[in-house]
Short mmCIF file of C-alpha atoms in Angstrom, two decimals:
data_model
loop_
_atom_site.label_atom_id
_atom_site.label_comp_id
_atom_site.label_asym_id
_atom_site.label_seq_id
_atom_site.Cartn_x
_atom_site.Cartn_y
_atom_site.Cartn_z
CA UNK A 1 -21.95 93.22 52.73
CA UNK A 2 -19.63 95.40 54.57
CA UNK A 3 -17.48 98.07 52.98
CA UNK A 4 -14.00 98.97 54.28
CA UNK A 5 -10.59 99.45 53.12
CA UNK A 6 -8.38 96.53 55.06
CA UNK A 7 -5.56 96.08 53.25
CA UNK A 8 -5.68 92.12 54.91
CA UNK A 9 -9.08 91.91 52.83
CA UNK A 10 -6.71 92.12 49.57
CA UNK A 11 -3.83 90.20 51.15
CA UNK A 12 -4.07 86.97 48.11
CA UNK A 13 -3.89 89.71 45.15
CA UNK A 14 -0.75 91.57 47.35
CA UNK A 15 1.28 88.32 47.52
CA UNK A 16 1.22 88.34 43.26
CA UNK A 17 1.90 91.48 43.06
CA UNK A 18 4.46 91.47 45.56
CA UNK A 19 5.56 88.28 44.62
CA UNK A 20 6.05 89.42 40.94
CA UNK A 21 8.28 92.55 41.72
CA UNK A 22 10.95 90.42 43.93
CA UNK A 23 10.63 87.94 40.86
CA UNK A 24 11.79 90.67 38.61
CA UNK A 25 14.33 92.73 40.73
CA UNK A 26 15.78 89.10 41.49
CA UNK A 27 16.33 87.80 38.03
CA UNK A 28 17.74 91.34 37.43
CA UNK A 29 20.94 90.87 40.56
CA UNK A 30 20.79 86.84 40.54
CA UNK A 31 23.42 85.42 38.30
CA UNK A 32 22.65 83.10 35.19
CA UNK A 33 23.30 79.91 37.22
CA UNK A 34 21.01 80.81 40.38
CA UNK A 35 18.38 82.11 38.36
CA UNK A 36 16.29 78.94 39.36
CA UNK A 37 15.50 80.83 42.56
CA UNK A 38 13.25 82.94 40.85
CA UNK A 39 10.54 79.95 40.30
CA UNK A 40 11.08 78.95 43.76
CA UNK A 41 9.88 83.03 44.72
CA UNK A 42 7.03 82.32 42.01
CA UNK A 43 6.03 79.22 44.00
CA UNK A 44 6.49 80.42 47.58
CA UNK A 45 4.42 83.82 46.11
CA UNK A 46 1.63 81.65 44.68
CA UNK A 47 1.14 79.51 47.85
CA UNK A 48 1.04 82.19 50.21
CA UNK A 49 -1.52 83.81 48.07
CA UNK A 50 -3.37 80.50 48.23
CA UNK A 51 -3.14 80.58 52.33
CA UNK A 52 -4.66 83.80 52.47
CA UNK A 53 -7.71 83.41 50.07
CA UNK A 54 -8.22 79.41 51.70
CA UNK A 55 -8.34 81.59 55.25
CA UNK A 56 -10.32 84.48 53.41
CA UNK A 57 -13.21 81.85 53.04
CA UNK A 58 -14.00 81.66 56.83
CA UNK A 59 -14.48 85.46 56.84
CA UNK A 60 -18.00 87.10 56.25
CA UNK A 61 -18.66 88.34 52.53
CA UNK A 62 -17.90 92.28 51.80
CA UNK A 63 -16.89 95.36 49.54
CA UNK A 64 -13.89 96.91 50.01
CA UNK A 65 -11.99 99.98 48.62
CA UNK A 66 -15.29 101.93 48.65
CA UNK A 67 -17.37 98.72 47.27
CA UNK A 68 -14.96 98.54 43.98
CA UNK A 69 -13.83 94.81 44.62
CA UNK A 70 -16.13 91.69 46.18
CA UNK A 71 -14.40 89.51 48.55
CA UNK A 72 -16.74 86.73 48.54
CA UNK A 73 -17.05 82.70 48.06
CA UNK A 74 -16.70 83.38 44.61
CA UNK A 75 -13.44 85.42 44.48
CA UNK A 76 -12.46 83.13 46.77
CA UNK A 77 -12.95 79.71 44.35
CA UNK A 78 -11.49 81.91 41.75
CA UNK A 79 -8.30 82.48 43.96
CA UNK A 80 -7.82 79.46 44.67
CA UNK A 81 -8.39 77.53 41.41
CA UNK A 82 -6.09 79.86 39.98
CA UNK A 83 -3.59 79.90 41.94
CA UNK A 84 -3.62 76.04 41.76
CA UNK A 85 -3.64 76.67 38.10
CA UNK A 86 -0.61 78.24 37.78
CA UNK A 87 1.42 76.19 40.28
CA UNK A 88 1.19 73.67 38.13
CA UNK A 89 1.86 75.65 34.95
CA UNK A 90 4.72 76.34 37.00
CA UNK A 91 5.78 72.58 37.37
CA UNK A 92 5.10 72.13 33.55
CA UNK A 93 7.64 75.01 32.62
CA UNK A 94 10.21 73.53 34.68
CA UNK A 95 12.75 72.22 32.10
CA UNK A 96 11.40 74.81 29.42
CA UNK A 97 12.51 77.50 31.87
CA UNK A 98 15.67 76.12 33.27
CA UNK A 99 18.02 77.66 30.72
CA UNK A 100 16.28 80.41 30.25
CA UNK A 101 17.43 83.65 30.26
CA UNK A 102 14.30 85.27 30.70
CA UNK A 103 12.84 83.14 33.27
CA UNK A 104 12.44 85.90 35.99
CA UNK A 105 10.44 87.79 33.71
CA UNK A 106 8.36 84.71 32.70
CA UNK A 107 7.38 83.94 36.01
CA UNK A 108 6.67 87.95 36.65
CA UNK A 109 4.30 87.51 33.93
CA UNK A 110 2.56 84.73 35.03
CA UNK A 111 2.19 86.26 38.29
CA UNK A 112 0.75 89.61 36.89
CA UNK A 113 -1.52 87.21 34.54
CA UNK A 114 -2.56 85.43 37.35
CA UNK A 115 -3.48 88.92 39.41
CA UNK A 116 -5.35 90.56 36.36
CA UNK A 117 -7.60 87.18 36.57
CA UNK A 118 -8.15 87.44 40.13
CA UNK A 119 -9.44 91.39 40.08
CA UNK A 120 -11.43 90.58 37.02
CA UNK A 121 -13.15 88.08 39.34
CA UNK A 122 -13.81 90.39 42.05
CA UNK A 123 -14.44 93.63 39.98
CA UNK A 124 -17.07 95.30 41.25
CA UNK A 125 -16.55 98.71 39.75
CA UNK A 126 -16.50 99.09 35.72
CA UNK A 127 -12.71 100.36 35.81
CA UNK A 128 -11.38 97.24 38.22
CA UNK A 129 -13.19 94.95 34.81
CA UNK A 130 -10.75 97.24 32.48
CA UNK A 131 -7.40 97.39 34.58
CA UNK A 132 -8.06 93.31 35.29
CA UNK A 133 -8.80 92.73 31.73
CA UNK A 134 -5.49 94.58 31.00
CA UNK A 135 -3.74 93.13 33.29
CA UNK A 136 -4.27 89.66 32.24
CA UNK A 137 -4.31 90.14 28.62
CA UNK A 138 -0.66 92.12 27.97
CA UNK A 139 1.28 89.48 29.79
CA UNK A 140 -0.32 86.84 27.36
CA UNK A 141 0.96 88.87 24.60
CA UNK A 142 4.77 88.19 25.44
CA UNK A 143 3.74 84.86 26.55
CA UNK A 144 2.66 83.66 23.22
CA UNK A 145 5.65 84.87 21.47
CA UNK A 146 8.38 83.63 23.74
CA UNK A 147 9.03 80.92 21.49
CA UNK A 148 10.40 83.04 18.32
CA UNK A 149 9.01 80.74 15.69
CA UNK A 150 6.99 81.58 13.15
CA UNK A 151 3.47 79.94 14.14
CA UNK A 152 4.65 81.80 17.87
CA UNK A 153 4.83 85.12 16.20
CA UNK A 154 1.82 84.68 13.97
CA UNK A 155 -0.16 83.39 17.07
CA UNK A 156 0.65 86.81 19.32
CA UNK A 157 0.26 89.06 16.47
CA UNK A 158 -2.85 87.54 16.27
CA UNK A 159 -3.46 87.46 20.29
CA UNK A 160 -2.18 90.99 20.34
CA UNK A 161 -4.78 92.32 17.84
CA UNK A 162 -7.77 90.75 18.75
CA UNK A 163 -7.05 91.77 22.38
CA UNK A 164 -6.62 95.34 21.81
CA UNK A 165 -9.85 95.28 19.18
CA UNK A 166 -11.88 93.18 22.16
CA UNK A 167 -10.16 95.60 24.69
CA UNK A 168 -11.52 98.82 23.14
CA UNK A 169 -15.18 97.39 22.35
CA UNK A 170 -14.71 96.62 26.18
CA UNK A 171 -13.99 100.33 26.93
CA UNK A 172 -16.84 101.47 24.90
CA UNK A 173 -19.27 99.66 26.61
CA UNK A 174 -17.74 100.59 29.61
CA UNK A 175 -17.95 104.87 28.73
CA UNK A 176 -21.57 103.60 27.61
CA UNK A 177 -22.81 102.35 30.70
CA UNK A 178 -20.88 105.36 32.60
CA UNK A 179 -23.05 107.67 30.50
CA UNK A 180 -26.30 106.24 31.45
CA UNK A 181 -25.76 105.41 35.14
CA UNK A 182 -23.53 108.20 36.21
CA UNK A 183 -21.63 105.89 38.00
CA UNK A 184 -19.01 102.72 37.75
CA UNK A 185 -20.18 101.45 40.96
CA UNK A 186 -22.15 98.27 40.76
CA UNK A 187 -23.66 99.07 43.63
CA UNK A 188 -25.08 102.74 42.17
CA UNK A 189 -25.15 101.23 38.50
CA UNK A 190 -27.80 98.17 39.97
CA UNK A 191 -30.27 100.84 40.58
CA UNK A 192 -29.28 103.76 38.12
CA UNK A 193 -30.04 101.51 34.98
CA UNK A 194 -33.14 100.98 35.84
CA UNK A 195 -34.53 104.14 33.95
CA UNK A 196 -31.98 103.85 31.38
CA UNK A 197 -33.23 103.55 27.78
CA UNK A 198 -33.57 100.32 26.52
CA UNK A 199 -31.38 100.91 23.03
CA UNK A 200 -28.03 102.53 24.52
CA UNK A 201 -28.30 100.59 27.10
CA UNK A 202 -28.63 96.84 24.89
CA UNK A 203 -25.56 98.55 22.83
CA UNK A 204 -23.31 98.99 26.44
CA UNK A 205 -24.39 95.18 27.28
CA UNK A 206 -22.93 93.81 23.63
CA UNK A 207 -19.82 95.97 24.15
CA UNK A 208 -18.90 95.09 27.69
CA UNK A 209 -19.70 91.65 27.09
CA UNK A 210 -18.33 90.75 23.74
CA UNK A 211 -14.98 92.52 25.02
CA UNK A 212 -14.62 90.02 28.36
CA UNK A 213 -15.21 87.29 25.16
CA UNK A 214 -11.85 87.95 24.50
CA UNK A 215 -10.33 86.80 28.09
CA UNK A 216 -12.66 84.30 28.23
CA UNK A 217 -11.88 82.39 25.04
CA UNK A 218 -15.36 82.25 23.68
CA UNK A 219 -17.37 83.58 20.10
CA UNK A 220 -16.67 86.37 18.91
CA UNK A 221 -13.33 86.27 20.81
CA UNK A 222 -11.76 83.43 20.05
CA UNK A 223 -10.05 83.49 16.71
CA UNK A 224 -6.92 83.53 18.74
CA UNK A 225 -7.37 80.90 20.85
CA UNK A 226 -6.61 77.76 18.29
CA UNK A 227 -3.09 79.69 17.14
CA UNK A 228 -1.91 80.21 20.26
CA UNK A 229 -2.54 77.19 22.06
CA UNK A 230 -0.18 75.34 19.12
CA UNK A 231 2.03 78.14 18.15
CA UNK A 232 2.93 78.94 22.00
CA UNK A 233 5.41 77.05 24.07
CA UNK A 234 3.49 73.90 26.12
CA UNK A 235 3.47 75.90 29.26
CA UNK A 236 2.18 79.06 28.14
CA UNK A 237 -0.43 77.31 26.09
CA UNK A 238 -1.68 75.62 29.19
CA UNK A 239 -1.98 78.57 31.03
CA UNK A 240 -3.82 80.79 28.73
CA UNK A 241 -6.21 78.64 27.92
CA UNK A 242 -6.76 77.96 31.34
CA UNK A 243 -6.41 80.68 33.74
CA UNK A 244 -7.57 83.73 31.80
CA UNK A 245 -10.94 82.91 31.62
CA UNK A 246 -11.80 82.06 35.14
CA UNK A 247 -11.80 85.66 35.97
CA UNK A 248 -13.72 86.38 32.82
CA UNK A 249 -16.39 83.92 33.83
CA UNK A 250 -16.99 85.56 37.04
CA UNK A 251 -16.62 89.02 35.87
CA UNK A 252 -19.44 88.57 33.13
CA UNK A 253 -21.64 86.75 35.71
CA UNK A 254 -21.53 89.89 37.52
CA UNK A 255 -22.19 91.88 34.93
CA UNK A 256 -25.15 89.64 34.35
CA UNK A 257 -26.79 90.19 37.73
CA UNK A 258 -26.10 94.06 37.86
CA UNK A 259 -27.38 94.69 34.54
CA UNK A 260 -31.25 95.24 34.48
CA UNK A 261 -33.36 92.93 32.30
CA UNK A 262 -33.77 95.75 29.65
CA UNK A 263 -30.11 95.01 28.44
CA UNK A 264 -31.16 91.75 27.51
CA UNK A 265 -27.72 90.03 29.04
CA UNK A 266 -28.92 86.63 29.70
CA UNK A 267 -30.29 86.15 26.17
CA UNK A 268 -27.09 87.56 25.10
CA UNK A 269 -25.07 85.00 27.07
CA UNK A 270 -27.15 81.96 25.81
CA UNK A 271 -26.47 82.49 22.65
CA UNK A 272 -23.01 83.20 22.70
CA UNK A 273 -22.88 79.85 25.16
CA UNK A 274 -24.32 78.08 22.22
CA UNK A 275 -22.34 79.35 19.91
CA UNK A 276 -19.30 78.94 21.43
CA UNK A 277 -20.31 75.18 22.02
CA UNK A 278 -21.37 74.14 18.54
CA UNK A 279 -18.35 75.90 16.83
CA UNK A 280 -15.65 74.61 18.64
CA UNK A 281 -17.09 71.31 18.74
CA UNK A 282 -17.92 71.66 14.66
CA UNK A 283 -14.49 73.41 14.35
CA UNK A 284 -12.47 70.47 16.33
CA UNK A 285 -13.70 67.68 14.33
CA UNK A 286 -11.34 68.01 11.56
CA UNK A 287 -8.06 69.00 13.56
CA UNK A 288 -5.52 66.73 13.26
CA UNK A 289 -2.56 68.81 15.32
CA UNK A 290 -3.51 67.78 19.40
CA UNK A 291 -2.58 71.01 20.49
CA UNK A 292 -5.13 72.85 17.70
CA UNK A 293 -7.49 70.11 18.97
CA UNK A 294 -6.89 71.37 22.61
CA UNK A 295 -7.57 74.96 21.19
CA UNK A 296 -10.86 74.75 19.77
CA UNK A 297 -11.97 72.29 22.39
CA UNK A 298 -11.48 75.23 24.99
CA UNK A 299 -13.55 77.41 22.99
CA UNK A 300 -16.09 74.53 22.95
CA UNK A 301 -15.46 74.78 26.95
CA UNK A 302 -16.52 78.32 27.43
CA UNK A 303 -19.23 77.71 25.97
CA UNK A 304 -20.41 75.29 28.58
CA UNK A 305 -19.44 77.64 31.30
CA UNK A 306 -21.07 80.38 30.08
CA UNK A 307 -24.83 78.29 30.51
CA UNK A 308 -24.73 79.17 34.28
CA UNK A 309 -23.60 82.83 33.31
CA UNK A 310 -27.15 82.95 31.34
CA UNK A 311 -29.36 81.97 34.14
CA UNK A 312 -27.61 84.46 36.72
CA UNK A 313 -29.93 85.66 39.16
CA UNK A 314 -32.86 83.08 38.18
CA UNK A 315 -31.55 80.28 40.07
CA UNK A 316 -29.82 79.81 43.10
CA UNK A 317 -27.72 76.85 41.01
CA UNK A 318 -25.67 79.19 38.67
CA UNK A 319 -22.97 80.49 40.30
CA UNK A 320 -22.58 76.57 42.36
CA UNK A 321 -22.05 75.25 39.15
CA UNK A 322 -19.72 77.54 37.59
CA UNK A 323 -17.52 77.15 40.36
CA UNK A 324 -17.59 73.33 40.64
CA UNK A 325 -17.26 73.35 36.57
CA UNK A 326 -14.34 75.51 36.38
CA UNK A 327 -12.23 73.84 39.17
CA UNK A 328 -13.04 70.54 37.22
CA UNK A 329 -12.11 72.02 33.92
CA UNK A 330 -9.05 73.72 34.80
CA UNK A 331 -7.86 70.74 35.95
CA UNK A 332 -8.58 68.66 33.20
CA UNK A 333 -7.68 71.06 30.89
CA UNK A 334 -3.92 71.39 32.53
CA UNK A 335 -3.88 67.10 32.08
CA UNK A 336 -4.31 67.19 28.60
CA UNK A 337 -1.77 70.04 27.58
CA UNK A 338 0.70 67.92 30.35
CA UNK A 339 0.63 64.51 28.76
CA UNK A 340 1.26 66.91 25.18
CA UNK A 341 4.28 68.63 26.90
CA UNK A 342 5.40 65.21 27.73
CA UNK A 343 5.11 64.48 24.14
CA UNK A 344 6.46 67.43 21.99
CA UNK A 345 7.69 64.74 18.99
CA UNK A 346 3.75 63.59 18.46
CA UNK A 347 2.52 66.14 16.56
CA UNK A 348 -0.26 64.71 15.23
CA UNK A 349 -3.75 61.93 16.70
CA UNK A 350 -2.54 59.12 14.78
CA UNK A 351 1.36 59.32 16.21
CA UNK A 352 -0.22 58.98 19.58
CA UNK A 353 -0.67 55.18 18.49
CA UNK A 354 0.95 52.89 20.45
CA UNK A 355 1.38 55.02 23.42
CA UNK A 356 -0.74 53.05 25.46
CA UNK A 357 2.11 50.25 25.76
CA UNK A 358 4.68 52.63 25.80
CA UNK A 359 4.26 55.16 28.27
CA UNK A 360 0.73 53.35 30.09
CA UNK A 361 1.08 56.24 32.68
CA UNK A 362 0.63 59.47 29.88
CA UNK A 363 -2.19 56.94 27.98
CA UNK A 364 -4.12 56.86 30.99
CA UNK A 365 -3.89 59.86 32.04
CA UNK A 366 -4.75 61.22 28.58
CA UNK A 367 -7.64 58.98 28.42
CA UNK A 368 -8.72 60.42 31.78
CA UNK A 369 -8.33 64.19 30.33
CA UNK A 370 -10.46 63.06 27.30
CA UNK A 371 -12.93 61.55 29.02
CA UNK A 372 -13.45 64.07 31.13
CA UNK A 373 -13.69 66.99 28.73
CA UNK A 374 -16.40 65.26 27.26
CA UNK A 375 -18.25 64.60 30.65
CA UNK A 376 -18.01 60.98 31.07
CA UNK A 377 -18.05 59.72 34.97
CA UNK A 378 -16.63 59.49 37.80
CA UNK A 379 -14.30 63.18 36.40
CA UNK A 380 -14.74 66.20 37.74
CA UNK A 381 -16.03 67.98 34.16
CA UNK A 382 -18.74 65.36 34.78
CA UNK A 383 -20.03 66.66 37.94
CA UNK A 384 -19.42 70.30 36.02
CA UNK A 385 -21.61 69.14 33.47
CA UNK A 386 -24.74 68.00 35.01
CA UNK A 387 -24.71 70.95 37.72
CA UNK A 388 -25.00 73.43 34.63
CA UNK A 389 -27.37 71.71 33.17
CA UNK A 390 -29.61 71.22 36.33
CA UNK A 391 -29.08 75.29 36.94
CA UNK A 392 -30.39 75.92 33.19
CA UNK A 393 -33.76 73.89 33.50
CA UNK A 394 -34.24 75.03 36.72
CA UNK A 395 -33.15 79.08 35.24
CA UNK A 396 -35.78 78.27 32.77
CA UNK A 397 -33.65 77.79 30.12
CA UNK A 398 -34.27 74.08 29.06
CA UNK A 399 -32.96 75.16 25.56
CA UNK A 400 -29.72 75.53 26.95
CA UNK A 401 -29.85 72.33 29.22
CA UNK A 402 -30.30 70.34 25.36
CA UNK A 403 -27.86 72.32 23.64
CA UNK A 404 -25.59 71.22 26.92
CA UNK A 405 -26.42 67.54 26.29
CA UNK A 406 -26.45 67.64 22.34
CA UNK A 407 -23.08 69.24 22.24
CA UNK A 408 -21.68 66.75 24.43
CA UNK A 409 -22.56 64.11 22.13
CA UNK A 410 -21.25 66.12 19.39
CA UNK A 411 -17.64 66.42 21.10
CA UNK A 412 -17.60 62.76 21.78
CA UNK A 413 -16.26 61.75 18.05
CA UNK A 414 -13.47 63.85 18.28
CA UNK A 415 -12.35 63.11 21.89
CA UNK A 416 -12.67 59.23 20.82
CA UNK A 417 -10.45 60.29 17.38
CA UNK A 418 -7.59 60.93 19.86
CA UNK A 419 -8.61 58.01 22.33
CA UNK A 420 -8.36 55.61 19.17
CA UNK A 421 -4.98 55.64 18.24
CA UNK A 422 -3.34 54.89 21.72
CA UNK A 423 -4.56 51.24 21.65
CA UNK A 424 -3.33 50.15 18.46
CA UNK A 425 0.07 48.79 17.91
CA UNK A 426 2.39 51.66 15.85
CA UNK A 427 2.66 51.34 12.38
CA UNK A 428 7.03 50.02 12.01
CA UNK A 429 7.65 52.20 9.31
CA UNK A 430 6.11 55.53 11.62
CA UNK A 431 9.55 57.11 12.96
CA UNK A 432 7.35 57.89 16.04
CA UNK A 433 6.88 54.77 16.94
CA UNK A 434 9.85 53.01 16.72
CA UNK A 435 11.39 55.43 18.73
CA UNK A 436 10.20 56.53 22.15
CA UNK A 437 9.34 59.92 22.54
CA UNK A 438 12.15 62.04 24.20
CA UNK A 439 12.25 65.83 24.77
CA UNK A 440 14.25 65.74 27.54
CA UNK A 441 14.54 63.32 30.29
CA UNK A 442 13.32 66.80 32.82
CA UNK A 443 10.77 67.66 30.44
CA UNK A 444 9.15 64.63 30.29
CA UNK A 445 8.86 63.60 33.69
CA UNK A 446 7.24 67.30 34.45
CA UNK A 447 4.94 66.05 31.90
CA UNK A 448 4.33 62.77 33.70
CA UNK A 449 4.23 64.24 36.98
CA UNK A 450 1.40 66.79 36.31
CA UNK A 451 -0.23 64.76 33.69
CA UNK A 452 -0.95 62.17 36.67
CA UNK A 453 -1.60 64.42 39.40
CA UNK A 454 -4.01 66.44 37.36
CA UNK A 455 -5.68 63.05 35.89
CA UNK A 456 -5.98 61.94 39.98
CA UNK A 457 -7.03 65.45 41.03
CA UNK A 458 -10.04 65.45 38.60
CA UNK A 459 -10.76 61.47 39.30
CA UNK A 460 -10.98 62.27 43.38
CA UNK A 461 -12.81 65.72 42.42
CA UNK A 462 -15.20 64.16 40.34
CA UNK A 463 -15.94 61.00 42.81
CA UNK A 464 -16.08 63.65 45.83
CA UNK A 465 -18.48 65.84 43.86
CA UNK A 466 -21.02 65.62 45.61
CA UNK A 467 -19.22 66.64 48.55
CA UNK A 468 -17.18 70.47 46.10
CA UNK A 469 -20.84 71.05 45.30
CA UNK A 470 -21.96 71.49 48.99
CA UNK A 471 -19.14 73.35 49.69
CA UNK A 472 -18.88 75.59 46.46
CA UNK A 473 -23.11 75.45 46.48
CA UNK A 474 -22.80 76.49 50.05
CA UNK A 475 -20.05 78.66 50.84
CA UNK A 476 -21.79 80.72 47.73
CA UNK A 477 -24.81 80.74 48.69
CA UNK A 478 -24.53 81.80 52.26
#
C-alpha cells in the first residue's frame, strides 16, 4: 500500500462531516415550516458520500494520513453498506421527523454516527479505533432518548453507561498496547508485538476487544442492546442496531490480523462469537415484545459475524464473508424494524395475527426478514451464512462452523413464533384485530415502502450471491 495525505482519498468521510455541519447551521436559520430541507441535505450528503466511496473502489488500496486510516475494498463495503443503511433509516424517520423540532440535529447525529462507523472501519492507528468508537457511540446516546418516555430514558441511561464503562476498558487496552509497542501505528505495532510478553500483552487484547463489544452489539457488550432497540423511537432503533457495528466488525478484524498470535485474539473472538450466538438465541426465545425480539436477535447476529473475525488471517474466506454477511444483514435487519414501524399498535407476536390478510405486503415482507435472519434461501443472510461457515472449516475452526449451524437451528423456533401468528385469522374480541393498524397514514407507508424494498433488496442479493461474493471475495482479495 501507498501512504499519502490526499484529502480526495478521505472525500466519503468529508461529505458526513460536511454534510452534518450545513445540517446543523441550517436547522439553526431555517424556519419551523422549511425545516424538511434539512433531511433533503442529510440525503443529498449521504449519496454523495456513497459516489465517492463506489468510485474509491476502482482506485488501488493504500494508507493515508501517515498510514493511520486504510482505504481499501473493505472500507469501501463498509462505506457503502452504511451509507445505504442510513438512507433508509432516513426514509423510515420520515413522518417521525416531520414535526420535529429537533430534526436538524437528528439528522446531524445520524450523520456523525454514520462517520464514527466509517473511521472505525478504516482505523489503522489505535487513536482513529478511540475517536471512531466515540464518535459513533455519543450520538447513540441522544438517539435513544429522543423519545422522553420512560423505557427511552431507562434504555440511554443504560446505553450511556455501558458505553462509557466499554469505552474506558477500550482506552486501557489501548494505553496497554501503546506501552508494549511504542507505537499506535499498525504498521509499527505488527512487528513491535512480536517480543512483547505474552501476559500484558493477552490483558491489552481482552481490553481493546471487549471495549469494540460495545459498538458491535455482542457479549459482554450487549446488555443495552434489547432496551434500546424497544425503548427507542422505530428509526433510531433500526439504526443502532444496524449501523454501529459494521465499523466494529471491521475494526476488530483488524485488530485480529495486527495482533501477534501470543495475544490469543482469535480464540478470544470464537468464543465471544459463540457466546454471543447461543445467548441471544437462548435469550430471544421467551420475548414476547417484537422489538425486544429484534434486540436480542441482533446480539444473536454478531455473533455470527464475528466467526469470520476468528479465522482472520488463516483463510483467504474471512474478510469475503463478512462483507457479503453484513450487507445481507443490514438489510434484513432494516426490513424487520420497517414492517414494526409500520406497525407501532402491535406490540406483541400474537397481535401480528391476521396480518397476513390485512396488510399481505408487511406479512410478506416480514416473512422475508424472518426467514432470512435465520438463513433460509434464496435471502441474502443465507448466502452470509454459508460463506462464514465455509471460511471457519477452511480457518480450521470446524467448532465454529457447528456452533454456526446448531445456532441456526436454535433461532428457527423463535423466528417461526413470530411467522405463526400472521396466518391465522384474529381472535374478534383482540382490539388489534378488528381494527387495522394506523399510526399515521405517512408513517405507515414509510414502513411499507422500506419494508418492501429492503425484503426485495435481500431477495435479489441473496439470488445474485454468487455474483456479491466474487465481487466482495474479489475486490478484497486483490
Amino acid at each position: 500500500m501507498g501512504m499519502n495525505k490526499s484529502v480526495a482519498a478521505l472525500l466519503p468521510e468529508l461529505w458526513l462531516l460536511v454534510g452534518s455541519l450545513v445540517v446543523l447551521v441550517s436547522g439553526s436559520f431555517l424556519p419551523r415550516r422549511r425545516l424538511g430541507w434539512v433531511r433533503a441535505l442529510t440525503a443529498a450528503a449521504l449519496i454523495g458520500s456513497g459516489v465517492s466511496a463506489a468510485l474509491a473502489l476502482a482506485g488501488p488500496d493504500q494508507l493515508v494520513y501517515d498510514g493511520t486510516f486504510a482505504v481499501d475494498p473493505a472500507t469501501g463495503a463498509v462505506r457503502l453498506i452504511a451509507v445505504v443503511a442510513t438512507l433508509l433509516v432516513i426514509a423510515l424517520a420520515g413522518d417521525e421527523l416531520r414535526d420535529h423540532l429537533r430534526q436538524a440535529e437528528i439528522c446531524a447525529l445520524l450523520l456523525l454516527a454514520t462517520l464514527g462507523t466509517v473511521l472505525l472501519a478504516g482505523a489503522h492507528d489505535l487513536l482513529i479505533v478511540v475517536t471512531g468508537f466515540l464518535l459513533a457511540s455519543v450520538p447513540l446516546y441522544a438517539l435513544v432518548g429522543l423519545t422522553r418516555t420512560a423505557a427511552a430514558a431507562e434504555a440511554a441511561l443504560k446505553t450511556y453507561f455501558f458505553g462509557s464503562l466499554f469505552g474506558i476498558l477500550l482506552m486501557a487496552g489501548v494505553i496497554v498496547l501503546y506501552g508494549l509497542g511504542g507505537e499506535t501505528s499498525y504498521s509499527v505495532l505488527t512487528s513491535s508485538l512480536t517480543t512483547a510478553p505474552q501476559g500484558p500483552l493477552t490483558v491489552a487484547t481482552v481490553a481493546v476487544v471487549g471495549g469494540l463489544m460495545f459498538k458491535a452489539g455482542a457479549v459482554p457488550g450487549h446488555f443495552w442492546v434489547p432496551d434500546a432497540a424497544q425503548g427507542s423511537s422505530s428509526f433510531a432503533a433500526s439504526f443502532l442496531t444496524t449501523v454501529p457495528k459494521l465499523g466494529a466488525l471491521v475494526a476488530v478484524y483488524r485488530l485480529v490480523v495486527m495482533l501477534p498470535p501470543e495475544s490469543r485474539a482469535p480464540l478470544l473472538v470464537g468464543i465471544l462469537a459463540v457466546a454471543s450466538m447461543t445467548l441471544g438465541n437462548l435469550a430471544a426465545f421467551y420475548q414476547d415484545d417484537p422489538r425486544r425480539l429484534l434486540g436480542w436477535s441482533t446480539v444473536s447476529q454478531v455473533g455470527y459475524l464475528l466467526v469470520p473475525v476468528a479465522v482472520a488471517g488463516r483463510t483467504p474466506l474471512a474478510l469475503g464473508s463478512l462483507v457479503v454477511y453484513l450487507a445481507g444483514y443490514a438489510l434484513t435487519n432494516l426490513t424487520a424494524f420497517a414492517v414494526v414501524a409500520a406497525l407501532p399498535q402491535r406490540r406483541t407476536l400474537e397481535s401480528y395475527a391476521g396480518l397476513a390478510s390485512a396488510r399481505p405486503w408487511l406479512a410478506g415482507a416480514l416473512v422475508v426478514s424472518l426467514l432470512g435472519l435465520v438463513g433460509t434461501p434464496p435471502t441474502a443472510v443465507f448466502a452470509g451464512k454459508l460463506a462464514i461457515a465455509t471460511a471457519a472449516w477452511d480457518g480450521g475452526a470446524p467448532w465454529l462452523t457447528v456452533a454456526v449451524l446448531a445456532n441456526s437451528l436454535l433461532s428457527l423456533f423463535y423466528y417461526l413464533r413470530w411467522v405463526a401468528p400472521l396466518m391465522r385469522a384474529a381472535a374478534p374480541s383482540d382490539p388489534e384485530v378488528t381494527r387495522t393498524p394506523r399510526p399515521t397514514a405517512a408513517a405507515a407507508a414509510s414502513g411499507l415502502r422500506v419494508a418492501t424494498a429492503g425484503a426485495a433488496g435481500t431477495l435479489v442479493l441473496g439470488v445474485l450471491s454468487g455474483a456479491s461474493w466474487l465481487l466482495f471475495s474479489g475486490a478484497v482479495l486483490r
